[in-house]
Tab-separated table of C-alpha atoms in Angstrom:
chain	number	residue	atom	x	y	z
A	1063	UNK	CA	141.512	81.213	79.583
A	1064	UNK	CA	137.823	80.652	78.558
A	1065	UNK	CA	135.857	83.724	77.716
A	1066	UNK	CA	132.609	82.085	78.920
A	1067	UNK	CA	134.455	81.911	82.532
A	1068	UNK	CA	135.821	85.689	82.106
A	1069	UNK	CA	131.922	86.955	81.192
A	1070	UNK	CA	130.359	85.062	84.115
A	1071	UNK	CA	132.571	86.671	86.433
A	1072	UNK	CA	132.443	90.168	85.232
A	1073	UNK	CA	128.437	89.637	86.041
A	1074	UNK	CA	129.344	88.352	89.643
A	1075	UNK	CA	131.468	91.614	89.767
A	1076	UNK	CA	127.868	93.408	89.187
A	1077	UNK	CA	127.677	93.071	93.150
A	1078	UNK	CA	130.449	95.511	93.417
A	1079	UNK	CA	129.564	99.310	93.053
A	1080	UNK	CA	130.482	100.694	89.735
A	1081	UNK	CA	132.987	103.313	91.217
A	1082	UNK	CA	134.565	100.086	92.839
A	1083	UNK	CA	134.490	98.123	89.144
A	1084	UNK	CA	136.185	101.129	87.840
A	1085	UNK	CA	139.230	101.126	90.359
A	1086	UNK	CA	139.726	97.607	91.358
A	1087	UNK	CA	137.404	95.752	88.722
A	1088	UNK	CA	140.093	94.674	86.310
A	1089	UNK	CA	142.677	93.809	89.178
A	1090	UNK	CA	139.717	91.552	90.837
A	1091	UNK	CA	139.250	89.936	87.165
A	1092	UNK	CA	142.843	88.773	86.781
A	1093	UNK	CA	143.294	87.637	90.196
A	1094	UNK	CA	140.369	85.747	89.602
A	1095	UNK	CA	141.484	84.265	86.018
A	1096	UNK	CA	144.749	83.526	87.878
A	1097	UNK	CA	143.558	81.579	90.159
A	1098	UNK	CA	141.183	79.431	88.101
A	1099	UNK	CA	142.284	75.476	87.155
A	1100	UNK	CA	143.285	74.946	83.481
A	1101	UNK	CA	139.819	74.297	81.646
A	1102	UNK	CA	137.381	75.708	84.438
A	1103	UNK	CA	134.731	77.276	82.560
A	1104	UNK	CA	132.563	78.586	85.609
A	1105	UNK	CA	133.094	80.101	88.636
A	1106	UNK	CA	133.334	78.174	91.573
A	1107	UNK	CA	130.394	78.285	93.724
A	1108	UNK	CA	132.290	79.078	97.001
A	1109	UNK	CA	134.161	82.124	95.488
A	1110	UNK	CA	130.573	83.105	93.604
A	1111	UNK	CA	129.042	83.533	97.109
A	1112	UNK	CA	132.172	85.505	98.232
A	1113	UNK	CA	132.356	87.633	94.871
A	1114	UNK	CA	128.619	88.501	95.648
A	1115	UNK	CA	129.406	88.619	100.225
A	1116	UNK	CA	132.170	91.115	99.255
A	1117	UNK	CA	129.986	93.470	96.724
A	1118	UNK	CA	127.588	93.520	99.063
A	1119	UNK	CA	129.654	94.259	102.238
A	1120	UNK	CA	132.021	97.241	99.727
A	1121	UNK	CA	127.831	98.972	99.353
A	1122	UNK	CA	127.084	98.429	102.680
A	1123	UNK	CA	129.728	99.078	104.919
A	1124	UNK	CA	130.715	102.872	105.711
A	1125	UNK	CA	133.831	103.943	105.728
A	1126	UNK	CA	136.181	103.362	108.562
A	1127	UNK	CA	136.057	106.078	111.659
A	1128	UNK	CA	133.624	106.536	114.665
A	1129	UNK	CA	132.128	110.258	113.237
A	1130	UNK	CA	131.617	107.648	109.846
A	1131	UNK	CA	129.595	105.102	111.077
A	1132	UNK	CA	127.756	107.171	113.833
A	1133	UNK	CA	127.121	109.419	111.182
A	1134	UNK	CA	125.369	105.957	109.234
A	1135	UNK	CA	123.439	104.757	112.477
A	1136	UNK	CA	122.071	108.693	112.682
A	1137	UNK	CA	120.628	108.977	109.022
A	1138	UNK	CA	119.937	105.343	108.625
A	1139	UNK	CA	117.495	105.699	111.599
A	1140	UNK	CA	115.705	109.124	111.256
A	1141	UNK	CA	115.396	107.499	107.396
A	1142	UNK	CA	113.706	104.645	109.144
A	1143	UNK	CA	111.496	107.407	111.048
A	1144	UNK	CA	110.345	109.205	108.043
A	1145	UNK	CA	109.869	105.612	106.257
A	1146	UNK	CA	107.599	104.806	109.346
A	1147	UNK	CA	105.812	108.309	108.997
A	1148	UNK	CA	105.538	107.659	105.450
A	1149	UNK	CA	103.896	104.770	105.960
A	1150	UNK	CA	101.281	105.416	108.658
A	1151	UNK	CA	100.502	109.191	106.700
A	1152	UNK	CA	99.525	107.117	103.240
A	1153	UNK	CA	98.923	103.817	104.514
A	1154	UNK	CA	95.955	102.665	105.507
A	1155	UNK	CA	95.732	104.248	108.902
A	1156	UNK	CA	92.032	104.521	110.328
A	1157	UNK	CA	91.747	107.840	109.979
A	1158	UNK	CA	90.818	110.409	113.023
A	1159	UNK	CA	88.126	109.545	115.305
A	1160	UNK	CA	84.691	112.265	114.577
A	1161	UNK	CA	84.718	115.032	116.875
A	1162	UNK	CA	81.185	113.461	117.904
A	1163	UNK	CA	82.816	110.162	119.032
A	1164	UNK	CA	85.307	111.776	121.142
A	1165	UNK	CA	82.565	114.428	122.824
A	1166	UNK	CA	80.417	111.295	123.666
A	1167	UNK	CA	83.709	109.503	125.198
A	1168	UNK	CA	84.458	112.827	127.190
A	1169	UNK	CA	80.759	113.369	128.579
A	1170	UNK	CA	80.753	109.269	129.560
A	1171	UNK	CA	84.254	109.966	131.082
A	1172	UNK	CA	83.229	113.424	133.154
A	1173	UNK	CA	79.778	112.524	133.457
A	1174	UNK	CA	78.219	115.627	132.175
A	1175	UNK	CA	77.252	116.519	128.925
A	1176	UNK	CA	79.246	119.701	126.863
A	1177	UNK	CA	77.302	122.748	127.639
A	1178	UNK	CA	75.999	125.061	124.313
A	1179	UNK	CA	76.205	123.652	120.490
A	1180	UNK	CA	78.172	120.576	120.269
A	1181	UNK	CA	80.877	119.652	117.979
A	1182	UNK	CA	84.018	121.658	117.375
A	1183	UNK	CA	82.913	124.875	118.960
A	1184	UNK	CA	81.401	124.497	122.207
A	1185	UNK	CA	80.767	126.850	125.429
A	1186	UNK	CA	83.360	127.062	127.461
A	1187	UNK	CA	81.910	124.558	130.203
A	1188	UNK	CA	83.901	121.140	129.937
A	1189	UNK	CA	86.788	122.575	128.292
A	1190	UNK	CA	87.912	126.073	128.623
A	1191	UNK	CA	90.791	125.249	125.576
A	1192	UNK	CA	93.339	128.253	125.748
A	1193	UNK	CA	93.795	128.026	122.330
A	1194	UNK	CA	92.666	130.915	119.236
A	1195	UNK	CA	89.004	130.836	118.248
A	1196	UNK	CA	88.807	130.206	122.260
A	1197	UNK	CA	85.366	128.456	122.446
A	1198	UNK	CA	86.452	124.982	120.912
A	1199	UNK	CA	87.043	122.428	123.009
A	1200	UNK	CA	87.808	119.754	120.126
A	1201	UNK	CA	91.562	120.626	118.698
A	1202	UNK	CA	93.223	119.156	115.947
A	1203	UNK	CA	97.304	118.612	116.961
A	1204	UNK	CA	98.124	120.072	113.497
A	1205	UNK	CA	96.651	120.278	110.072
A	1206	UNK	CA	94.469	117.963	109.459
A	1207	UNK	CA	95.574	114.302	108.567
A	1208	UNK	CA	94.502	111.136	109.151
A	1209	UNK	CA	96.214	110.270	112.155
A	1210	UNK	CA	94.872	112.871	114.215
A	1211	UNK	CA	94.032	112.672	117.940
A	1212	UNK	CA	91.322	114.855	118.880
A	1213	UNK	CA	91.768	116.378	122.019
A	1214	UNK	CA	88.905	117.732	124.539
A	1215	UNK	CA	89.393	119.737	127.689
A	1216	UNK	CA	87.830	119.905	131.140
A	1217	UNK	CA	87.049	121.820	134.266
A	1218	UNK	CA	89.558	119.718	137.003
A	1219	UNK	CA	86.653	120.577	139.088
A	1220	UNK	CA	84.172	117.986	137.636
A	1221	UNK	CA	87.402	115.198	136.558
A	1222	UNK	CA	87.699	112.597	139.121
A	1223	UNK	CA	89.860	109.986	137.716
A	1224	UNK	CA	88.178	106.852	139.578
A	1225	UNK	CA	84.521	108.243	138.641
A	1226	UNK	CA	85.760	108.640	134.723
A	1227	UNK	CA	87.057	105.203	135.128
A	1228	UNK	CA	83.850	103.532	136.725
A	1229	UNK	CA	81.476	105.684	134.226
A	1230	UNK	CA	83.607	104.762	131.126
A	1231	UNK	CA	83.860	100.861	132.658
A	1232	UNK	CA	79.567	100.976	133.119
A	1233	UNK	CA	79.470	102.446	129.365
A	1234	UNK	CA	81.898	99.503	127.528
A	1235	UNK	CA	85.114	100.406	127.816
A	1236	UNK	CA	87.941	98.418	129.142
A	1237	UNK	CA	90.174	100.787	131.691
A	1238	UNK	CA	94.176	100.682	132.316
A	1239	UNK	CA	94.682	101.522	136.058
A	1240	UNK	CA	95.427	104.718	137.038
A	1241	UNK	CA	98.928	105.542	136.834
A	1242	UNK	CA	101.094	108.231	138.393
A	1243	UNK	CA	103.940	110.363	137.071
A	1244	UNK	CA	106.708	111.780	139.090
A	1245	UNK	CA	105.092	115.256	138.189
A	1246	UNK	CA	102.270	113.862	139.801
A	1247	UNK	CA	100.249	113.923	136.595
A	1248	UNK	CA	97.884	110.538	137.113
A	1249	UNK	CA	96.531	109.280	133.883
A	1250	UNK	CA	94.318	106.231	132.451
A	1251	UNK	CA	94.007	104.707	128.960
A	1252	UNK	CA	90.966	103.078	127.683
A	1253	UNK	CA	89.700	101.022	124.989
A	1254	UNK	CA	86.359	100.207	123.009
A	1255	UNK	CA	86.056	99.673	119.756
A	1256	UNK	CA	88.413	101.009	117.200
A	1257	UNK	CA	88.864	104.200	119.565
A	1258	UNK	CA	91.812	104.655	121.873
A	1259	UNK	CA	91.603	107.271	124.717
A	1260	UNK	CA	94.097	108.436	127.519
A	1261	UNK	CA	92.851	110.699	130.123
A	1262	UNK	CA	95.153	112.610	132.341
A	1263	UNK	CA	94.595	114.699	135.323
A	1264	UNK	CA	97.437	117.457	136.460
A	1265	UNK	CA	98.124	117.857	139.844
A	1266	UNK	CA	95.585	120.329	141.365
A	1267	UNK	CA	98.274	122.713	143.023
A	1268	UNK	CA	99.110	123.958	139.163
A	1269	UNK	CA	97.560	126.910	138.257
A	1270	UNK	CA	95.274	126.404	135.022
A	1271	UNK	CA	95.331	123.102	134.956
A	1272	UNK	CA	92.987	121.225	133.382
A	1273	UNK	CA	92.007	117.266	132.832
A	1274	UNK	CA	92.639	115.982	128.991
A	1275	UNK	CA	91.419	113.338	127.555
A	1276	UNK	CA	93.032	112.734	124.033
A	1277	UNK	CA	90.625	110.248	121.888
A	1278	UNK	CA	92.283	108.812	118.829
A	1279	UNK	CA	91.491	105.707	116.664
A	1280	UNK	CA	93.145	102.535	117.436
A	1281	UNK	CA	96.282	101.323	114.839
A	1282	UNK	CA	94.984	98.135	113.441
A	1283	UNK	CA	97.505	95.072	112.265
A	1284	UNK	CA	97.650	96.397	108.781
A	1285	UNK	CA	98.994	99.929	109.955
A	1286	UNK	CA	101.844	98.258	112.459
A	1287	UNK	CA	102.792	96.095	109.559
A	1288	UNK	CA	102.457	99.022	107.059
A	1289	UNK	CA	104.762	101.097	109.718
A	1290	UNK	CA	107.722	98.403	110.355
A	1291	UNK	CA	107.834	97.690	106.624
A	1292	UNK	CA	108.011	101.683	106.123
A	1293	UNK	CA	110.910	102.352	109.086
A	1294	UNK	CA	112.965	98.566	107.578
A	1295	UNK	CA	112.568	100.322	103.761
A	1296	UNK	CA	113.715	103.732	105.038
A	1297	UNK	CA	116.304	102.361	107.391
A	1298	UNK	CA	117.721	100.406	103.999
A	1299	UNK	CA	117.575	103.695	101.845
A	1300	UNK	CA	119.085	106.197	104.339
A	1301	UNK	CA	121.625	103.038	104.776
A	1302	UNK	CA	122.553	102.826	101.399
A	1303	UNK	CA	122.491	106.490	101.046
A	1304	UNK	CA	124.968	107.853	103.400
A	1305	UNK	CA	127.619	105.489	102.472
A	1306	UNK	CA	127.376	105.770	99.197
A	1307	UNK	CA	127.758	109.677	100.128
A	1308	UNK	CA	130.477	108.810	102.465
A	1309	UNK	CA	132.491	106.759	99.519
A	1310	UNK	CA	131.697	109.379	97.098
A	1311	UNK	CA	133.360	112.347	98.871
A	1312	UNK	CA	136.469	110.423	99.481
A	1313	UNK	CA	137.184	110.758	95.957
A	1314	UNK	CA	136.224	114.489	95.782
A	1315	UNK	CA	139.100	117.031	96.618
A	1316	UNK	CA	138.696	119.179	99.557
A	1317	UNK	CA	136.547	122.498	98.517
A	1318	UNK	CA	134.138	120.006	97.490
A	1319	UNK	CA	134.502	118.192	100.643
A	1320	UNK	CA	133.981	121.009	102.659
A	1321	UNK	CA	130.554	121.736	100.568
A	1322	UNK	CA	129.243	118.958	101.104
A	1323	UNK	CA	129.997	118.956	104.558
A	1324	UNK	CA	128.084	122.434	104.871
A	1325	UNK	CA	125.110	121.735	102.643
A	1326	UNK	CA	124.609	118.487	104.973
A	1327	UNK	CA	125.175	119.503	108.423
A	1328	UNK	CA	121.748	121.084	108.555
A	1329	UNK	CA	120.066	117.628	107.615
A	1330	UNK	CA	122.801	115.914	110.362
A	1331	UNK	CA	122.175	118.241	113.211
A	1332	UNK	CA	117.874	117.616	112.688
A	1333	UNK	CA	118.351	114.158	112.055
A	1334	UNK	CA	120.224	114.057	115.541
A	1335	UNK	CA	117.711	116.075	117.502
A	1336	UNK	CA	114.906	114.346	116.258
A	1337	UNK	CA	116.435	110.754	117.378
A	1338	UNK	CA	116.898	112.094	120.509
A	1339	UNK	CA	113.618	113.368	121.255
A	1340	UNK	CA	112.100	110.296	119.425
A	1341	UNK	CA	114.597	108.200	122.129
A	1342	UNK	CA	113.140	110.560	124.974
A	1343	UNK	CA	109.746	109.415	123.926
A	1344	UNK	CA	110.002	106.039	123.938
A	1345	UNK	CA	112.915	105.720	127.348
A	1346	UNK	CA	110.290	108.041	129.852
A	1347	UNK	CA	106.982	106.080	129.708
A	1348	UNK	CA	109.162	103.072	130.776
A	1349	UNK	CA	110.875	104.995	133.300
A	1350	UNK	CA	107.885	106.996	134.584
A	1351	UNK	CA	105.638	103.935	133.966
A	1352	UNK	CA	103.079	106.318	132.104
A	1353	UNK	CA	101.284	104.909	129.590
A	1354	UNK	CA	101.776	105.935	126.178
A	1355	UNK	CA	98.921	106.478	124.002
A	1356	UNK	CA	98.665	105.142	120.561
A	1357	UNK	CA	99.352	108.423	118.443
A	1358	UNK	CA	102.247	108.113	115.764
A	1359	UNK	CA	105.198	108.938	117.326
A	1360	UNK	CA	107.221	109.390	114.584
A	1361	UNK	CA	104.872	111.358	112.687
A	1362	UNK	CA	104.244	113.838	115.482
A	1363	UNK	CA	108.182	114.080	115.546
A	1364	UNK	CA	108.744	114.985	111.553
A	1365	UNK	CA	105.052	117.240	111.880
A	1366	UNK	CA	106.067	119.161	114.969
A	1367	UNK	CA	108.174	121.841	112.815
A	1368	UNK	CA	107.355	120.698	108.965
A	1369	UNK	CA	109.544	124.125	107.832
A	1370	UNK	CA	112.204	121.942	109.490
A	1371	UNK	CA	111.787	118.883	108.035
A	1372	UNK	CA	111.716	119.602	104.447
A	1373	UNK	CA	114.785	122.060	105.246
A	1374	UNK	CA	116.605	119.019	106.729
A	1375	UNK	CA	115.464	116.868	103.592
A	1376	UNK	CA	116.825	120.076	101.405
A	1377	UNK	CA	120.016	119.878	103.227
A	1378	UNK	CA	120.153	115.883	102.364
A	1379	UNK	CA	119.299	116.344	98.741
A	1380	UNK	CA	121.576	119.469	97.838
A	1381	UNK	CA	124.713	117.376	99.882
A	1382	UNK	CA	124.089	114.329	97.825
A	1383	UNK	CA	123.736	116.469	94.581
A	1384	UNK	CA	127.037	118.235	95.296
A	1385	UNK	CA	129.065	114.401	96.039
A	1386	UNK	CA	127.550	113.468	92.601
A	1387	UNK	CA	129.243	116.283	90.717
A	1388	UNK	CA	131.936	114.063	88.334
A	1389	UNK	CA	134.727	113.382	90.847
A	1390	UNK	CA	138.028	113.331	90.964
A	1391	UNK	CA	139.724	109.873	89.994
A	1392	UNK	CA	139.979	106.768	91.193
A	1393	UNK	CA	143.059	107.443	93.529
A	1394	UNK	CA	141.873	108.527	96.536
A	1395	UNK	CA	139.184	106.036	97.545
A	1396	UNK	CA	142.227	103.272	98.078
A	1397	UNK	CA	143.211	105.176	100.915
A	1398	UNK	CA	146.687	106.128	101.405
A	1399	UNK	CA	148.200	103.638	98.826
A	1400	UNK	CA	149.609	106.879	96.805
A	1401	UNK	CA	151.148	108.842	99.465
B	18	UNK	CA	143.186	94.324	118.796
B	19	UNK	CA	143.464	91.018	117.595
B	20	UNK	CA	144.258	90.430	113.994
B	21	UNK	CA	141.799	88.102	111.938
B	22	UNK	CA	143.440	84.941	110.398
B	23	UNK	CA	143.263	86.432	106.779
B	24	UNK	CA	144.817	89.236	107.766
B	25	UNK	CA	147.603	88.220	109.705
B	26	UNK	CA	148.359	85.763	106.630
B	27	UNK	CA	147.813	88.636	104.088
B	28	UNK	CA	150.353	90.816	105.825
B	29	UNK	CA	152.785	87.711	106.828
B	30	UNK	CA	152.812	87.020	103.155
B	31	UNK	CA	154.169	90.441	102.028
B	32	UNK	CA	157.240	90.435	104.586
B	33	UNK	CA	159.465	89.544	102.244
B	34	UNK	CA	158.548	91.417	99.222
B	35	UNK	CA	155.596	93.018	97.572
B	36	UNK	CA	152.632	90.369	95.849
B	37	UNK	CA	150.235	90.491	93.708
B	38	UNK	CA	146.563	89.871	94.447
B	39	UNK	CA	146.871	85.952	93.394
B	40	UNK	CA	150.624	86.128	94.810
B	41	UNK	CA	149.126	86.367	98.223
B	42	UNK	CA	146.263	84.368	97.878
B	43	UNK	CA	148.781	81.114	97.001
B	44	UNK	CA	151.080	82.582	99.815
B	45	UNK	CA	148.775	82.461	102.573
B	46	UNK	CA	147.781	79.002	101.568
B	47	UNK	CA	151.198	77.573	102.142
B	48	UNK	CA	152.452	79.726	104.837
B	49	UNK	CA	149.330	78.627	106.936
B	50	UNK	CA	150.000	74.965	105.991
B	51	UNK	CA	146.757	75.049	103.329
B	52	UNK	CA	144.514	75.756	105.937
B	53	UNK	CA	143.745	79.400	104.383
B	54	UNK	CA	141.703	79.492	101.447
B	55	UNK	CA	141.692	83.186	100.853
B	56	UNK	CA	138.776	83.844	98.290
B	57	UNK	CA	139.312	86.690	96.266
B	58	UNK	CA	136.393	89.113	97.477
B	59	UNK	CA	137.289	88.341	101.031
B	60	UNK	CA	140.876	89.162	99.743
B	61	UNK	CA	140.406	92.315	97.970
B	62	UNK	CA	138.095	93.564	101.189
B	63	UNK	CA	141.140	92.641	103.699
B	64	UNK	CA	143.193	94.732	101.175
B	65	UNK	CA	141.095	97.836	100.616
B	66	UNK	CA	140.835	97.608	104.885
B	67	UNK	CA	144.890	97.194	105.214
B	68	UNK	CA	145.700	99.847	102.602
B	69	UNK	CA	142.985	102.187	104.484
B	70	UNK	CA	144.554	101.724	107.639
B	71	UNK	CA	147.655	102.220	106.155
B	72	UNK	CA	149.470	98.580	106.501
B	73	UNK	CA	150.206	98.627	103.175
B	74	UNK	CA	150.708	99.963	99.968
B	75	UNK	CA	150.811	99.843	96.473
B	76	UNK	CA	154.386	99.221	95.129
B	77	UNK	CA	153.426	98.963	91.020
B	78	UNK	CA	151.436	98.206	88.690
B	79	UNK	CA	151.981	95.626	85.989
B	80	UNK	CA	149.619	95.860	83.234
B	81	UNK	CA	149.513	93.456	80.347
B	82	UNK	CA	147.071	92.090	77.303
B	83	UNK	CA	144.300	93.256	79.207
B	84	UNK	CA	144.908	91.759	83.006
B	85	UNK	CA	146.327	94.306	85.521
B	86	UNK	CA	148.776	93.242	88.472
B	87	UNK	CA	148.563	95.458	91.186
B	88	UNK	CA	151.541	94.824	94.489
B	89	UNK	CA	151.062	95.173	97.612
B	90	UNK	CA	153.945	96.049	100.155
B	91	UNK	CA	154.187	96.036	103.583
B	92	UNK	CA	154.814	99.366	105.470
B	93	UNK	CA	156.601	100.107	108.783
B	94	UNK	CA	152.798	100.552	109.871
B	95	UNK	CA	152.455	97.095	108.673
B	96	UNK	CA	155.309	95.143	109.882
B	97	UNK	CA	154.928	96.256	113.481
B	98	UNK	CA	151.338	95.885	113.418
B	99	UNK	CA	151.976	92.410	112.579
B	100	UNK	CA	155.200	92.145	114.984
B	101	UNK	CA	152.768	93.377	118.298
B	102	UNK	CA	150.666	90.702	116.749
B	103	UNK	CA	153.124	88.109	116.889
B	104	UNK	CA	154.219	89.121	120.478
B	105	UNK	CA	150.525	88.692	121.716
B	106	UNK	CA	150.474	85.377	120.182
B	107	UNK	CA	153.653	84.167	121.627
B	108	UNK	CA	153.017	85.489	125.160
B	109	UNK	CA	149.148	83.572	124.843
B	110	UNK	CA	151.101	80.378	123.621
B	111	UNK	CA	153.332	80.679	126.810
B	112	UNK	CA	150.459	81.081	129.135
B	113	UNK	CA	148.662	78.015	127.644
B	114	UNK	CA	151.598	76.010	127.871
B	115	UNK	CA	152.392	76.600	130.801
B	116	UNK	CA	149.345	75.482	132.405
B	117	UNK	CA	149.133	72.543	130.273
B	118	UNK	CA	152.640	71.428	131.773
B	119	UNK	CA	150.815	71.993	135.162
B	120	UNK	CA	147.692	70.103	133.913
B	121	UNK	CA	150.664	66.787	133.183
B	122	UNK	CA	152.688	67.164	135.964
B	123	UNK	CA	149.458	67.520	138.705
B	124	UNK	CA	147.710	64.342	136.332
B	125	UNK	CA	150.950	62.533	136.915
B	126	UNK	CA	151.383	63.225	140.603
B	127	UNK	CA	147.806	62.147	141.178
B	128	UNK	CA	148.487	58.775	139.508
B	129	UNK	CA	151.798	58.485	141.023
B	130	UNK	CA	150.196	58.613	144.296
B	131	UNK	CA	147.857	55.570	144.034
């Protein structure tokens, strides 16, 4: 046996995950040394690239069981969501359009210029905002950041949704057609410049309703590429996390088991709610045909309820802290082979 | 569920008694006529899956100068998993015979009547 051929395979074995090395890594050596010709002094490149397919696939691949690998899809795509948030909060996202910008878009769009001071506080004329500090018409959806939509309010009474799109048309902007909702909430989005705007009218039998027009800046190329780069890095992490988590409590007896279990179901039950509402988002504008406005969805999603989100990420971390307490052997994680 | 080649060589190759790691690699080779190359990370995967699912087991442990042996044996789980196996296999082969002898004899009649 040539030590030069044992050392180059003990750094293929690399690919395997060190609690893997430590249960099967000698076994894998010998059958390895076994099956190598008399003289060979390097590994064969065929069984290199399997050495290297197989440590890959033991990190990768969760543990057998539908609540396992649903359990995988859920984290490894709310991971993907807070890698996309991640990305469009620091990356180089435009930043929100001034409250100026969006007043000029609404008093093209309405035809009538904001009664009293302009800027964020207003009279109560083109948008009657039912909101604290009631004389704004120019809201922020939460604290500040730079992906912020500003929002501004009007009277239905002076909104006509074919004028706003013939005055905005006249002034620049190129106009979506009017679309309608089955709530019978008809809507428009518009483009000029960097600024994006959707402006939707309620049906007028609803009491208080009022026309909206959301203004935000447009996401440019670097921000989408910054964004699917941030949701394919997260998507890998949470990946890579949760099995490693699912491996790790196999080989942890059952109080430990059932801690883990606890500490994480917080973080499992989020995660789960978010995707759905993030699904919601993106299944009714095809079904309703509405047009979806380009805010960051994801963002908005892990923003709505911050308290929750860092709970859920609290839940992850204290789950994954408890499954990296020293565990128990090597036994378990080979399955049933002992019983 | 159909079996994967490997697997239904990895489990044909312990009927008979338990193997080692390289004792099943070299088994599957000849039992499948060479056509089998098991390599051992695709090996030790179909193992880790088999022992999971509870096929098999570990029978010993033979450890010597450094290299460790570990058998595998086949359990009841195993050996009907495989037998079901073999039964879908046979009652395919049937089916595609059979037709095949319909294939000849229609061929033949066709010719016969020129």
């Amino acid at each position: 046996m040539s030590e030069e051929l044992r050392r180059r395979y003990e750094l293929l074995l690399l690919a395997y995950p060190r609690w893997y090395r430590r249960e099967r890594g000698t076994e894998l050596l010998t059958t390895l040394l076994d099956d190598a010709a008399e003289g060979q002094r390097r590994p064969r490149r065929a069984d290199a690239l399997d050495l290297i397919a197989g440590g890959l696939l033991t990190r990768l691949r969760p543990p057998r069981g539908s609540a396992a690998r649903l359990l995988t899809a859920v984290c490894a795509l709310y991971a993907a969501l807070a890698g996309m948030a991640l990305a469009v909060l620091a990356g180089p996202y435009p930043g929100p359009p001034a409250a100026q910008d969006a007043l000029a878009a609404a008093t093209t769009a309405f035809g009538r210029a904001p009664q009293g001071a302009p800027g964020l506080a207003v009279d109560c004329d083109l948008a009657c905002p039912d909101v604290k500090g009631a004389h704004e018409m120019v809201v922020f959806d939460h604290s500040e950041d730079r992906t912020d939509t500003v929002v501004v309010w009007a009277d239905p009474a002076v909104a006509d949704l074919a004028q706003a799109q013939a005055r905005l048309a006249a002034a620049g902007w190129s106009a979506d057609p009017v679309v309608g909702e089955v709530s019978g909430l008809r809507s428009f989005d518009a483009v000029r410049d960097g600024l994006s705007l959707s402006v939707s009218l309620p049906p007028p039998t609803e009491s208080d309703a009022r026309a909206v027009l959301v203004v935000s800046k447009r996401p440019t190329a670097s921000v989408v590429t910054a964004a699917l780069a941030g949701a394919l890095a997260g998507a890998a992490v949470g990946w890579l996390a949760v099995v490693w988590a699912l491996q790790r409590r196999r080989r942890h007896g059952p109080a430990l088991r059932l801690a883990s279990a606890l500490a994480g179901a917080p973080f499992a039950l989020v995660a789960t709610v978010t995707l759905g509402y993030a699904l919601l988002w993106a299944v009714t504008p095809v079904l309703t045909g509405a047009p979806v406005n380009a805010v960051a969805v994801p963002l908005a999603l892990l923003t709505l309820l911050p308290a929750v989100t860092v709970a859920a990420a609290g839940s992850a971390v204290l789950c994954c802290a408890l499954l990296a307490l020293p565990g128990r052997g090597a036994a378990a994680a080979l399955g049933r082979r002992l019983a | 569920m159909r079996l994967p080649e490997p697997t239904f060589f990895i489990l044909t190759s312990l009927t008979e008694q338990p193997l080692h790691g390289y004792g099943v690699m070299q088994a599957a080779r000849e039992l499948s006529g060479g056509r089998l190359q098991l390599r051992p990370g695709t090996l030790y995967a179909a193992l880790d899956r088999l022992a999971e699912d509870g096929l098999l087991v570990v029978d010993r442990e033979e450890a010597v100068d450094g290299r460790l042996r570990r058998y595998y044996r086949l359990t009841d789980d195993g050996a009907a998993a495989l037998a079901a196996e073999v039964e879908r296999m046979r009652a395919d082969a049937t089916v595609a015979a059979a037709r095949l002898r319909h294939r000849g004899a229609a061929g033949l009649a066709l010719e016969g009547g020129r």
